Coordinates of N, CA and C in Angstrom, one line a residue:
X1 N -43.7 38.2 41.5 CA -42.3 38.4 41.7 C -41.4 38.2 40.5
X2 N -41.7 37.5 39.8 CA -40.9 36.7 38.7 C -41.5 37.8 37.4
X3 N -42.4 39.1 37.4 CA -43.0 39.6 36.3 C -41.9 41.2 37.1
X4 N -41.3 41.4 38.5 CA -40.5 42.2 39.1 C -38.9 42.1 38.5
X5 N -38.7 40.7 38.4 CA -37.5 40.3 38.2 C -37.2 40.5 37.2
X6 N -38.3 40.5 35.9 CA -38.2 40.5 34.6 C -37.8 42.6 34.4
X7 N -38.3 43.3 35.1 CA -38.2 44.3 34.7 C -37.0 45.0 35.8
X8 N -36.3 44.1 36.5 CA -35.1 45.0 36.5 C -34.1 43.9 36.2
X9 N -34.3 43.0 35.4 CA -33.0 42.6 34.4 C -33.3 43.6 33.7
X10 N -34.5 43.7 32.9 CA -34.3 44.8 31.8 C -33.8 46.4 31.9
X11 N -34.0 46.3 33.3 CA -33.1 47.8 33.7 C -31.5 47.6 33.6
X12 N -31.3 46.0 34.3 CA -29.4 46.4 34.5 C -29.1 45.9 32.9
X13 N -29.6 45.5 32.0 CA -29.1 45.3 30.8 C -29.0 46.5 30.1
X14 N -30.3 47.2 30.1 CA -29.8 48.9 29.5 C -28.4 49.4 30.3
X15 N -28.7 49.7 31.4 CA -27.7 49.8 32.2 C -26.3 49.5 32.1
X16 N -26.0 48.0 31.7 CA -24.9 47.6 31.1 C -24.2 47.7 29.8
X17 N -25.7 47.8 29.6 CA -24.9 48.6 27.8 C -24.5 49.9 27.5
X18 N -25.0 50.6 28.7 CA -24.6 52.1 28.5 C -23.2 52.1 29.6
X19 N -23.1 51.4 30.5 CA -21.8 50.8 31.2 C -20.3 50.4 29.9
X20 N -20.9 49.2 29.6 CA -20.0 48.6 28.7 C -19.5 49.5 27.5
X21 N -20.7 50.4 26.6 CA -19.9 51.0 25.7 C -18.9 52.5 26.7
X22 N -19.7 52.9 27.6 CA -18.9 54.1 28.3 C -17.8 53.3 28.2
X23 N -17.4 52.5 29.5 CA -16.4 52.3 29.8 C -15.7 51.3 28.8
X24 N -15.3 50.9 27.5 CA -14.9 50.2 26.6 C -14.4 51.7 25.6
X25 N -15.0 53.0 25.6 CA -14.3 54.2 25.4 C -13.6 54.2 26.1
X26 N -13.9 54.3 27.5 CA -13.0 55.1 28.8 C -11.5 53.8 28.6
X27 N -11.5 52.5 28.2 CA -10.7 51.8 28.1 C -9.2 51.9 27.0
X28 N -10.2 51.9 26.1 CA -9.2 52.3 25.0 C -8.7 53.5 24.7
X29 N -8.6 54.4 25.5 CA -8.3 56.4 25.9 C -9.5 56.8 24.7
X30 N -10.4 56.3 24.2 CA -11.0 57.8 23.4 C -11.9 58.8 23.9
X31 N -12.1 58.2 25.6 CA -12.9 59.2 26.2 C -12.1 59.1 27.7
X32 N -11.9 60.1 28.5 CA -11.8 60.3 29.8 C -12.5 59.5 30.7
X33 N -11.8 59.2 31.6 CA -12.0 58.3 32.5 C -12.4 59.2 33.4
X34 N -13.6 58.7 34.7 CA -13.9 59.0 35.9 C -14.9 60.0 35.9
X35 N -15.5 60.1 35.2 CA -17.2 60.6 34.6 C -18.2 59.9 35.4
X36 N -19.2 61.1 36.1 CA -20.1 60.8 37.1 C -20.8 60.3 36.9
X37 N -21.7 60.7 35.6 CA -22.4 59.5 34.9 C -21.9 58.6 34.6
X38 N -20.9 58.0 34.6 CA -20.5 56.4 34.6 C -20.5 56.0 35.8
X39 N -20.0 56.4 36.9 CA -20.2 56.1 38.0 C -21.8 55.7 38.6
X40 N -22.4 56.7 38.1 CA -23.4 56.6 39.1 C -24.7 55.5 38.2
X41 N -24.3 55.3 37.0 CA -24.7 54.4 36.1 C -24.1 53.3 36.7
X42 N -23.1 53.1 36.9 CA -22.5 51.7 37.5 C -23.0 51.1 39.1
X43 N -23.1 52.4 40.1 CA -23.8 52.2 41.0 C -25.0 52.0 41.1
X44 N -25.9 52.3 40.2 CA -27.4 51.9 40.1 C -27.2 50.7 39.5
X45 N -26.5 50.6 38.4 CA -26.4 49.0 38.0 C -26.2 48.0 39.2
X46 N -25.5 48.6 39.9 CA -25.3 47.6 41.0 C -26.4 47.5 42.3
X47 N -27.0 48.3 42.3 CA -28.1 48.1 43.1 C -29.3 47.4 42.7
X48 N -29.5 47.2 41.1 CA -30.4 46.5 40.5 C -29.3 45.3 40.4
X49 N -28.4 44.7 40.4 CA -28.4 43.5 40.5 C -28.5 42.9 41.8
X50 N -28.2 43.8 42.8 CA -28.4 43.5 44.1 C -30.0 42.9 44.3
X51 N -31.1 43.7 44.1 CA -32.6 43.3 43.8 C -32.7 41.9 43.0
X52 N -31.7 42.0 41.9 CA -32.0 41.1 41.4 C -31.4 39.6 42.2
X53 N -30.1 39.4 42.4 CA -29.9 38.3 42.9 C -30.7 38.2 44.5
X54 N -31.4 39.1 45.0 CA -32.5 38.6 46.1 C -33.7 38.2 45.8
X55 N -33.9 38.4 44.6 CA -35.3 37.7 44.1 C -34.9 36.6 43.4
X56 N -34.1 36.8 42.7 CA -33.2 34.9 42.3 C -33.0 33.8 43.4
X57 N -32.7 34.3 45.0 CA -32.0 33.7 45.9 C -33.9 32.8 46.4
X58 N -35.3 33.9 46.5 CA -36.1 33.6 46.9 C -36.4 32.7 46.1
X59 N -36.4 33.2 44.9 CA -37.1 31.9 43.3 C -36.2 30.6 43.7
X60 N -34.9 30.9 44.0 CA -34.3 29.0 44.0 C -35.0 28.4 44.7
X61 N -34.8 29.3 46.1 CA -35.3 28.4 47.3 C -36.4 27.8 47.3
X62 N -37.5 28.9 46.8 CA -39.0 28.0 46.7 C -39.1 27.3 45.4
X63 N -38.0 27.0 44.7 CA -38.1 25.8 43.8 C -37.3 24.8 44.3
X64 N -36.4 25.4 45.2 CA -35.5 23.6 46.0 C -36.3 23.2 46.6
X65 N -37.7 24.0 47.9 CA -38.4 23.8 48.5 C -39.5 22.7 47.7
X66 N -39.8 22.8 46.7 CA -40.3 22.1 45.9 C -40.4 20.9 45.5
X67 N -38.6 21.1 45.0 CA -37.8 19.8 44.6 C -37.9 19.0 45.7
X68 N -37.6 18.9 47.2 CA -37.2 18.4 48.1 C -39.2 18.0 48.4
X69 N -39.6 19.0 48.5 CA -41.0 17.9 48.8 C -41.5 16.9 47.6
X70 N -41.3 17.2 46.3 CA -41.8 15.7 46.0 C -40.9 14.7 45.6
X71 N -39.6 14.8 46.5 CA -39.0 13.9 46.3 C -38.1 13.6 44.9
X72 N -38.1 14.6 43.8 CA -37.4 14.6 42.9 C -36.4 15.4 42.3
X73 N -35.6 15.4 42.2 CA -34.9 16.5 41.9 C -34.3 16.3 40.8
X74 N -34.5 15.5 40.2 CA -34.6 15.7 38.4 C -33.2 16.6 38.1
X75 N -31.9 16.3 38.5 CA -30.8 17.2 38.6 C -30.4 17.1 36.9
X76 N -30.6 16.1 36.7 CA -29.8 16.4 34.6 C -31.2 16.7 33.9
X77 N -32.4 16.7 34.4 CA -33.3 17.5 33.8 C -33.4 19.1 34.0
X78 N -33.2 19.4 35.2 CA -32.8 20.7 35.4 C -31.6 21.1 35.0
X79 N -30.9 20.8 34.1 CA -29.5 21.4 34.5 C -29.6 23.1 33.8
X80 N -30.3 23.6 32.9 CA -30.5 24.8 32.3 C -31.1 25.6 33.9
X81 N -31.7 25.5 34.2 CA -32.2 25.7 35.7 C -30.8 26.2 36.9
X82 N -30.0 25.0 37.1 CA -28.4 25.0 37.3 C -27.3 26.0 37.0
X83 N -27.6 25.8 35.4 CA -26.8 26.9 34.8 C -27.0 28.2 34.8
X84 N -28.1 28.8 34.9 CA -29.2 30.1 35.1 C -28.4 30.4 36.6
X85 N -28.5 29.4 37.6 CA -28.4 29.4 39.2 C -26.2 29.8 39.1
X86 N -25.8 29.2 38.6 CA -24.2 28.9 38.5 C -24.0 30.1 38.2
X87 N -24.0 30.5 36.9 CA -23.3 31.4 36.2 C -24.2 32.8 36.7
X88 N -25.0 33.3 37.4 CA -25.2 34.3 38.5 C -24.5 34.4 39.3
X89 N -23.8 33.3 40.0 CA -23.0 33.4 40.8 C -21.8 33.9 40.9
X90 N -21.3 33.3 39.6 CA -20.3 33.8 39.1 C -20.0 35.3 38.8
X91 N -21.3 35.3 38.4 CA -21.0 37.4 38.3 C -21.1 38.5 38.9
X92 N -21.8 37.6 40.1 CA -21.8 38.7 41.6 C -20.1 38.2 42.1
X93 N -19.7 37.5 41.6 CA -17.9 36.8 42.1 C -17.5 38.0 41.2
X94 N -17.5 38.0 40.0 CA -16.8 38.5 39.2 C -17.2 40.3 39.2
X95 N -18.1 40.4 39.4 CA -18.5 41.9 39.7 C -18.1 42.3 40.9
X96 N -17.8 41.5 41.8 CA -17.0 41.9 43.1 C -15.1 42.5 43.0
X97 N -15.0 41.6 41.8 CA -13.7 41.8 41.3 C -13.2 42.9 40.5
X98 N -14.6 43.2 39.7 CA -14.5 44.1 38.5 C -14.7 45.7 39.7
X99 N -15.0 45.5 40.5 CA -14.9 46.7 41.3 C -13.4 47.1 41.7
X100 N -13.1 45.9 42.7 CA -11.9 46.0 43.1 C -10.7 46.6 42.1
X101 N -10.7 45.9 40.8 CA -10.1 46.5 39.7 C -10.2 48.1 39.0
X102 N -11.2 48.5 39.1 CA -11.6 49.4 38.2 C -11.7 50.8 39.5
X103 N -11.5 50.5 41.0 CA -12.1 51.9 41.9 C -10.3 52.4 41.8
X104 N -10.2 53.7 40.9 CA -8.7 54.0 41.0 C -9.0 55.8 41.3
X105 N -8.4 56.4 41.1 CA -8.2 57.6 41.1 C -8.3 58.4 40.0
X106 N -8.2 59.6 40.3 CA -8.2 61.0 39.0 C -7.2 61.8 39.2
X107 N -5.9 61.4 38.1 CA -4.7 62.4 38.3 C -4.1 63.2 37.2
X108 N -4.3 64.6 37.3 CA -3.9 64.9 36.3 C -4.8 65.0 34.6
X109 N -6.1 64.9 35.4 CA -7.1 64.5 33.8 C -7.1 63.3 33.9
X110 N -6.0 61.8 34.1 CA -6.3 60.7 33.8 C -6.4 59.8 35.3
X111 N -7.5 58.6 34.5 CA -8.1 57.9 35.3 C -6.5 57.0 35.3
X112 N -6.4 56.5 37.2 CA -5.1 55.8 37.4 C -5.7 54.8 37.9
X113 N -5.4 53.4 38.1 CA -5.4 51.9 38.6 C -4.4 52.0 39.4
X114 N -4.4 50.5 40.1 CA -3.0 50.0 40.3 C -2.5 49.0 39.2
X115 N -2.4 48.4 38.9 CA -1.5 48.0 37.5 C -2.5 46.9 37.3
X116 N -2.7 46.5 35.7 CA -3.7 45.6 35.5 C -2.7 44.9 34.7
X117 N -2.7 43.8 35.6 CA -2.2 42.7 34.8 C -2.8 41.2 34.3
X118 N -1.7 40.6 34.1 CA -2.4 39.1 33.4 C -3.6 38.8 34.3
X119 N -3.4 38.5 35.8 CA -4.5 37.8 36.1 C -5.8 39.1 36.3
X120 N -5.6 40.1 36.5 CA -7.2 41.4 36.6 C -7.6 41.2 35.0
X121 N -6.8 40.9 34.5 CA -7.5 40.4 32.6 C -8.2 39.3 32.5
X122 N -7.5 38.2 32.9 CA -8.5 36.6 33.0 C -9.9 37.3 33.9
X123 N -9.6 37.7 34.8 CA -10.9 38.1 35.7 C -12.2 38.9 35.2
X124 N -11.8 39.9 34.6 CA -12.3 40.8 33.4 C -12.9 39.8 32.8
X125 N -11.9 39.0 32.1 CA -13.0 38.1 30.6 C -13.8 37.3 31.4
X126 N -13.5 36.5 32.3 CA -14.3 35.4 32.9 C -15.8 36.0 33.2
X127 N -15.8 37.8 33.5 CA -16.9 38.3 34.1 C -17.7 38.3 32.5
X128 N -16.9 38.9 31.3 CA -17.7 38.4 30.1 C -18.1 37.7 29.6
X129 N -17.5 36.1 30.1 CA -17.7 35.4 29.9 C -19.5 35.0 30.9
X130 N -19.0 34.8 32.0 CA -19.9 34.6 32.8 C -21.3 35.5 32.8
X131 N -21.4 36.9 32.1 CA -22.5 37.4 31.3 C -23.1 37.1 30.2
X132 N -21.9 36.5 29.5 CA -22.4 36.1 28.5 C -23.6 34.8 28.6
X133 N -22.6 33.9 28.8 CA -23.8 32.4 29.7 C -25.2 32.6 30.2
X134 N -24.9 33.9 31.0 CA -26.3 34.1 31.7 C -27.3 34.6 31.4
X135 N -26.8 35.6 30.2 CA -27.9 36.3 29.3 C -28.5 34.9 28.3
X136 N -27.5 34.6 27.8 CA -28.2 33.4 26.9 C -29.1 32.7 27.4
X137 N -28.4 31.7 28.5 CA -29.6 30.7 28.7 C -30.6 31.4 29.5
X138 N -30.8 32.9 29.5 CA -32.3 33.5 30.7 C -33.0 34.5 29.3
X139 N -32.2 34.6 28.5 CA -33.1 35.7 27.6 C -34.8 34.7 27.1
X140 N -35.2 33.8 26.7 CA -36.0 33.5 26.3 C -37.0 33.8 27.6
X141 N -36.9 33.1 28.7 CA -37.4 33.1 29.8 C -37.8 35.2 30.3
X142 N -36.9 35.5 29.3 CA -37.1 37.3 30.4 C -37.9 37.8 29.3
X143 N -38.0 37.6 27.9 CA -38.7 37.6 26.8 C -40.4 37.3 27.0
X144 N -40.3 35.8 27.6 CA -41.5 35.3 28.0 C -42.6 36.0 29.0
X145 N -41.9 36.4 30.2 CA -41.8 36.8 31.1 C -42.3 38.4 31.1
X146 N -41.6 38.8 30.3 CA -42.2 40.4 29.8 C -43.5 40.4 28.8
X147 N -43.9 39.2 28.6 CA -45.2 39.3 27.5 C -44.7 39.8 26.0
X148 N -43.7 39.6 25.8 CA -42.9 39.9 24.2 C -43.6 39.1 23.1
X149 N -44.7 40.1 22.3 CA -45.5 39.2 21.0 C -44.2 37.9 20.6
X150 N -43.8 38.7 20.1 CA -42.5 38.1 19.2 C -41.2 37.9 20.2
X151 N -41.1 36.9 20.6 CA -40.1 36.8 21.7 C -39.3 35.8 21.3
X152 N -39.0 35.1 19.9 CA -37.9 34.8 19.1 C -37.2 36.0 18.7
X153 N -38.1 36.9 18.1 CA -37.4 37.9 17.4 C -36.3 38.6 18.1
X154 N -37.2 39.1 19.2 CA -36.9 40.2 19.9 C -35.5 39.6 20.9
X155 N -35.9 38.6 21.5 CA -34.7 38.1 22.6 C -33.5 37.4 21.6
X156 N -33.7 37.5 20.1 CA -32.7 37.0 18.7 C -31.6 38.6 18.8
X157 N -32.6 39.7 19.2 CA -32.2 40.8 18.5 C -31.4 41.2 19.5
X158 N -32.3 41.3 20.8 CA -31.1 41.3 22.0 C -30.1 40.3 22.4
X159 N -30.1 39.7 22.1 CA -28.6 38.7 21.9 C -27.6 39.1 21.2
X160 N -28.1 39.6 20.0 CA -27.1 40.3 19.5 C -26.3 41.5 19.9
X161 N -27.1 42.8 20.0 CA -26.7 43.6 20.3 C -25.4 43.4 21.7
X162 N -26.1 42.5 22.7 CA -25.6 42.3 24.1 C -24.0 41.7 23.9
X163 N -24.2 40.8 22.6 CA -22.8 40.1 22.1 C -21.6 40.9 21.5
X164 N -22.6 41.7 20.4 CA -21.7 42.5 20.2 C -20.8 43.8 21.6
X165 N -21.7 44.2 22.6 CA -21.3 45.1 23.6 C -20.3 43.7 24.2
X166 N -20.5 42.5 24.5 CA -19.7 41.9 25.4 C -18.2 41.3 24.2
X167 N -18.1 41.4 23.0 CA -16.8 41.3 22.0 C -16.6 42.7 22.7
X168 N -17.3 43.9 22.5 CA -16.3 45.3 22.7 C -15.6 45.3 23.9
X169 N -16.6 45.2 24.7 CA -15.8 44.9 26.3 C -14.8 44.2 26.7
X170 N -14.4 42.8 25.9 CA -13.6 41.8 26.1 C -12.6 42.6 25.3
X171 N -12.8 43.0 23.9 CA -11.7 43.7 23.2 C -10.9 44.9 23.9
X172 N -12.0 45.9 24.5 CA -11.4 47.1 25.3 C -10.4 46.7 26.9
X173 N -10.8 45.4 27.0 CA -9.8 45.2 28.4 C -8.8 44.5 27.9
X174 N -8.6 43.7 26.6 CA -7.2 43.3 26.1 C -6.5 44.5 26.0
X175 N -7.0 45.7 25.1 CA -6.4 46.9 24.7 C -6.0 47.5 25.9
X176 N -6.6 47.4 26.9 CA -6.2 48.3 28.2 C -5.2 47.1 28.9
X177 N -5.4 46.0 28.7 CA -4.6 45.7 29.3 C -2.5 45.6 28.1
X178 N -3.0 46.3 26.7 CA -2.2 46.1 26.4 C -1.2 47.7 26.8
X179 N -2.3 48.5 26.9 CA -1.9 50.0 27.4 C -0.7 49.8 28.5
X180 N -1.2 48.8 29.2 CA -0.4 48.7 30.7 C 1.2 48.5 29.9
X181 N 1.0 47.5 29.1 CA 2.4 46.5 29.1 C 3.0 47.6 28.4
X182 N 2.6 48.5 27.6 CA 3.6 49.3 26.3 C 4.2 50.4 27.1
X183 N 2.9 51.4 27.8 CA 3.0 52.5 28.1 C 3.3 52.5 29.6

């Protein structure tokens, strides 16, 4: 299960990257909004995190199931464990949001919202934020997990790239959110 889980993180991360840079164009006007292939990239993204947080939900439980039979639960030993379990949560909260925000219309050529303001912004970054966290502390483990020779290197390399797509993303929702205030 956990050698399953490993290969559709590695699906919604392609997936997100081809998500984040689309839509980080589609944010700052250099590309048209409301493109099928972003859509239907976004919906498959979303059906692999769906898989994914039901194989996370099984993995806790048969590790709480665990905890609770021998009696230890080792809570500040586990806390990277915690944090893995937390900040998932957070992003099915925050991806619940990033929908709500982003399902607008097609008028005229351009993609329409209802008005994004200060707080659809904080929400926005917290979901950045909250990706960001969860990539970190799970990349070594999804590295591992995939049989990666070199799995410093490699989960060094996807960190980066993922960091840099998650600066663009945070940058393209300031810019969009500054769109709102000017224009």
């Amino acid at each position: 299960m956990r050698k399953l889980n490993g290969i559709v993180s590695m699906c919604i991360i392609v997936l997100f990257l081809i998500h984040a840079a689309m839509g980080a164009l589609q944010l700052t006007g250099l590309i048209p909004g409301g493109s099928l292939f972003m859509k239907a990239a976004a919906w498959t993204m979303v059906a692999f995190t769906v898989v994914h947080m039901v194989i996370g939900i099984k993995l806790t439980a048969d590790t709480l199931k665990a905890l609770k039979k021998s009696g230890a639960g080792y809570f500040r030993e586990n806390r990277l464990f915690w944090i893995r379990r937390i900040s998932g949560m957070a992003i099915i909260a925050f991806i619940a949001v990033h929908v709500m925000v982003f399902l607008g219309s097609q008028e005229g050529g351009a993609f329409r919202l209802t008005e994004f303001n200060g707080i659809r912004l904080a929400g926005q970054i917290l979901l950045v934020v909250s990706v960001a966290l969860h990539v970190i502390s799970n990349i070594k483990p999804l590295m591992l997990g995939l049989g990666a020779k070199d799995h410093k290197a490699l989960g060094a390399d996807m960190l980066f790239v993922i960091s840099v797509m998650l600066l663009l993303s945070g940058i393209a929702f300031v810019i969009y959110y500054i769109r709102w205030r000017v224009f």
